Structures are given as structure tokens and as C-alpha cells.
PDB file of C-alpha atoms in Angstrom:
ATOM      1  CA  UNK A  11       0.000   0.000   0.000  1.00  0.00           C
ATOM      2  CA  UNK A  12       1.293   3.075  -1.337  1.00  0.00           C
ATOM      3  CA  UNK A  13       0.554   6.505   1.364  1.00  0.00           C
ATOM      4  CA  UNK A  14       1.189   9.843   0.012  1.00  0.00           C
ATOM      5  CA  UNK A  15       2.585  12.446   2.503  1.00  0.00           C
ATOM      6  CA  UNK A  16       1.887  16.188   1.998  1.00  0.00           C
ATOM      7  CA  UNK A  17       5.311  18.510   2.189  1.00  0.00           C
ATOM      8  CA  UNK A  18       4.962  21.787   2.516  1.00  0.00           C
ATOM      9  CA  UNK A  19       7.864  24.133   1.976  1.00  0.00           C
ATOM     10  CA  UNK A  20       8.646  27.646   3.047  1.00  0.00           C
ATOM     11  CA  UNK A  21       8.631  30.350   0.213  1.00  0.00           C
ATOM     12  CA  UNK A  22      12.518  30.747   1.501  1.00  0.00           C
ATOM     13  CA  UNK A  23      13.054  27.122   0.758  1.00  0.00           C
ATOM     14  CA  UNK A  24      11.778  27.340  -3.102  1.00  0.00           C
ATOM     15  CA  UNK A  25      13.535  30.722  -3.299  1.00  0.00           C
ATOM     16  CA  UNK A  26      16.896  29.479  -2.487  1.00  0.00           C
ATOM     17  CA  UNK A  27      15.878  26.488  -4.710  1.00  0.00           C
ATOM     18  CA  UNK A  28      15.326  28.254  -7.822  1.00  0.00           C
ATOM     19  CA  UNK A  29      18.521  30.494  -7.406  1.00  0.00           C
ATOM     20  CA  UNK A  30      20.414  27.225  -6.935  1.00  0.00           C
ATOM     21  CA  UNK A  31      18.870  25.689 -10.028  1.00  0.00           C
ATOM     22  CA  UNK A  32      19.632  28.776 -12.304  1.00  0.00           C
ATOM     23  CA  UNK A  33      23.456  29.587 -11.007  1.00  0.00           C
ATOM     24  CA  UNK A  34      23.807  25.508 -12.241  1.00  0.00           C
ATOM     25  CA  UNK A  35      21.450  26.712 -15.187  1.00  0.00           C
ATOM     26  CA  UNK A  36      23.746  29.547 -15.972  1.00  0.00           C
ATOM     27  CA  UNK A  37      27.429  27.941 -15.412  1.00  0.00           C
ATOM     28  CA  UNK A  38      26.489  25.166 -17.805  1.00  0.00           C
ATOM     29  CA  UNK A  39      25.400  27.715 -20.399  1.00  0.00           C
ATOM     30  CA  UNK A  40      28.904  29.545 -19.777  1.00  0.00           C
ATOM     31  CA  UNK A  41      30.838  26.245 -20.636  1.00  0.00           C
ATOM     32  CA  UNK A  42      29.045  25.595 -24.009  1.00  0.00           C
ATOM     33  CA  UNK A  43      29.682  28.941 -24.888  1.00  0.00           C
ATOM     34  CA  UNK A  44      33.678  28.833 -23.751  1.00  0.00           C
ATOM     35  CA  UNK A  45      33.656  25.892 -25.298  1.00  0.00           C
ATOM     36  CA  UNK A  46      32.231  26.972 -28.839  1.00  0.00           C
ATOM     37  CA  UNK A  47      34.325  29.651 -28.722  1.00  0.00           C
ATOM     38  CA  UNK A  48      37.166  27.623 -29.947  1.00  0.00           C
ATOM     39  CA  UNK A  49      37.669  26.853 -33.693  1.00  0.00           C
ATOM     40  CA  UNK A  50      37.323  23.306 -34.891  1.00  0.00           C
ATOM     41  CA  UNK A  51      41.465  23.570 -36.232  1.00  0.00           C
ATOM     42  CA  UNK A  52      43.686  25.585 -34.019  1.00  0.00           C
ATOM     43  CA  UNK A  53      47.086  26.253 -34.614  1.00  0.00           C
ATOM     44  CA  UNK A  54      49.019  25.307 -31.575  1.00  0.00           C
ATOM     45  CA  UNK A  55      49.520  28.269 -29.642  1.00  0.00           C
ATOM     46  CA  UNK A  56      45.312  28.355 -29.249  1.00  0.00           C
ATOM     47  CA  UNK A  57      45.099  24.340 -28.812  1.00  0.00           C
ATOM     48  CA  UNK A  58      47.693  25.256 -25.962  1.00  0.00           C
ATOM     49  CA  UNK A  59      45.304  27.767 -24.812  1.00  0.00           C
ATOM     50  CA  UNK A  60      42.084  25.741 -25.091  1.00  0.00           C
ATOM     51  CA  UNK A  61      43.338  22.914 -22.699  1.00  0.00           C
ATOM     52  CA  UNK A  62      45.069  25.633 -20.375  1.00  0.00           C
ATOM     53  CA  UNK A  63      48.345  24.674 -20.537  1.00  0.00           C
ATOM     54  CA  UNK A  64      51.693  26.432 -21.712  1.00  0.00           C
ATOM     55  CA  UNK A  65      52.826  25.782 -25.321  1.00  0.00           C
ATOM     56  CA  UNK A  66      55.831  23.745 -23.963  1.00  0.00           C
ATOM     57  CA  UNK A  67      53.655  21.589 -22.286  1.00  0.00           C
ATOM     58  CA  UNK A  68      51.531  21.116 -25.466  1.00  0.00           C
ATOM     59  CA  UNK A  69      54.597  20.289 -27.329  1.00  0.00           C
ATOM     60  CA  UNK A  70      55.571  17.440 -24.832  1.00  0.00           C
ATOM     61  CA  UNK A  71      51.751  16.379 -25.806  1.00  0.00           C
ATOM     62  CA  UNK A  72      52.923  16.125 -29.528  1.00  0.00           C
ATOM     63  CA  UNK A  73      55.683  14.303 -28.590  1.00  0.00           C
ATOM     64  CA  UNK A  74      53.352  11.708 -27.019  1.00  0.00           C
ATOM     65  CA  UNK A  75      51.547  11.550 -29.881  1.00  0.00           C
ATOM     66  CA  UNK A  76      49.328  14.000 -30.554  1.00  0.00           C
ATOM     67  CA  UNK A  77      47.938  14.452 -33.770  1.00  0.00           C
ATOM     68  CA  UNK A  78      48.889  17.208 -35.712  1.00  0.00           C
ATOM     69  CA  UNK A  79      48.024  18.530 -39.467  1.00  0.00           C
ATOM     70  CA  UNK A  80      50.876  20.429 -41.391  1.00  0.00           C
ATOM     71  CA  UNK A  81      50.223  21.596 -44.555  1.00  0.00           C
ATOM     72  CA  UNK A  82      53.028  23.497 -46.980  1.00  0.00           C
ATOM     73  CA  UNK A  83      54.435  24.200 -43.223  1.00  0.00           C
ATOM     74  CA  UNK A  84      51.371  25.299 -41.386  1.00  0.00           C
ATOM     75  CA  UNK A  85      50.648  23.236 -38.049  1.00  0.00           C
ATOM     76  CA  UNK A  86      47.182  22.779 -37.154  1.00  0.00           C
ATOM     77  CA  UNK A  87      45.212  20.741 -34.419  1.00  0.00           C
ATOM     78  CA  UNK A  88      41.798  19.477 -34.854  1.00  0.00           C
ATOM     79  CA  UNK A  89      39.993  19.988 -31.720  1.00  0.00           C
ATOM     80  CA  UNK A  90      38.341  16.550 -31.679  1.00  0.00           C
ATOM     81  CA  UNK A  91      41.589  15.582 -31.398  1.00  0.00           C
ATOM     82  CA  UNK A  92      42.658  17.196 -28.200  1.00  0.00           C
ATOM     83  CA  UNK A  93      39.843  15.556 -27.122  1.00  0.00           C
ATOM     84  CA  UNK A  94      40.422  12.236 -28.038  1.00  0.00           C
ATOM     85  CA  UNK A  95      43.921  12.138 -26.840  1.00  0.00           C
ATOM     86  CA  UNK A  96      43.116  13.757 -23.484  1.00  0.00           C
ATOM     87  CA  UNK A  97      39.980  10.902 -23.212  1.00  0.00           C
ATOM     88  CA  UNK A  98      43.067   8.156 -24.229  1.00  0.00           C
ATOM     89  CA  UNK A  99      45.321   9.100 -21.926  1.00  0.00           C
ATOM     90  CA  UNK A 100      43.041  10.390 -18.795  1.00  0.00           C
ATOM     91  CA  UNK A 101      43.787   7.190 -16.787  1.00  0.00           C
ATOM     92  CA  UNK A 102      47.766   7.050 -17.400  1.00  0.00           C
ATOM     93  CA  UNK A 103      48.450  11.081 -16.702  1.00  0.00           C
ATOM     94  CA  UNK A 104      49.988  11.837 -13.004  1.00  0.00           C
TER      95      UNK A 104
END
């Protein structure tokens, strides 16, 4: 048997509720937008950027393995890429 139970809560309760609800609302909306900021081919200076890290650090990445387009001498990096090698290598970074 199955008894429903009547809640009532304070207007202070649903207040802080809904301003909890929209801050999440509103910081998820701010990552899709950093996110989309970023080009789908970066050269490496703004792949650097767009996984916060300083370009030496991103060239050590290359050196792992990284995939990176040159073409006639210009170096790009896909950002599905980044993404995919980050994913690969989540587990095995210290």
C-alpha cells in the first residue's frame, strides 16, 4: 500500500531552490559557450590555450603523440583531437 505524505515548503526554501537551479542553469550555459568559442582547427599556440596549458607543455603532448596537421608548413590541431587524446590518456596522466 502506497501513502502519500503532503510537504509543505517555506517560500525561503523554493527561493533558495530556484537560485540554486539557475546559477547551475547559468554555469552550464557559460561552458558551451567557452567551449564553442574555440575553432574546430587551431594552430598550436590556441590548442595550448584551449586545454590551459603552456605551449611547452603542449609540445611534450605532440611528442606523445598527438595528432597534428601540417600543410606546406602550417601546423594545425583538430579539436576533436585534443579531445580524443586527453579521453586516451586520462587514466595514465599523473
Amino acid at each position: 500500500m502506497q501513502m502519500n505524505v503532503p510537504i509543505q515548503l517555506s517560500n525561503d526554501f523554493i527561493a533558495s531552490y530556484e537560485k540554486a537551479l539557475l546559477e547551475m542553469t547559468q554555469q552550464v550555459v557559460e561552458k558551451v559557450q567557452l567551449d564553442s568559442d574555440y575553432k574546430p582547427y587551431m594552430n598550436k599556440k590556441e590548442a595550448a590555450q584551449y586545454i590551459g596549458v603552456s605551449f611547452n607543455t603542449f609540445q611534450k603532448l605532440e611528442k606523445m603523440g598527438l595528432p597534428i596537421i601540417e600543410i606546406d608548413g602550417i601546423r594545425l590541431v583538430r579539436k576533436q583531437d585534443i579531445d580524443d587524446f586527453l579521453d586516451e590518456h586520462k587514466n595514465t596522466m599523473k
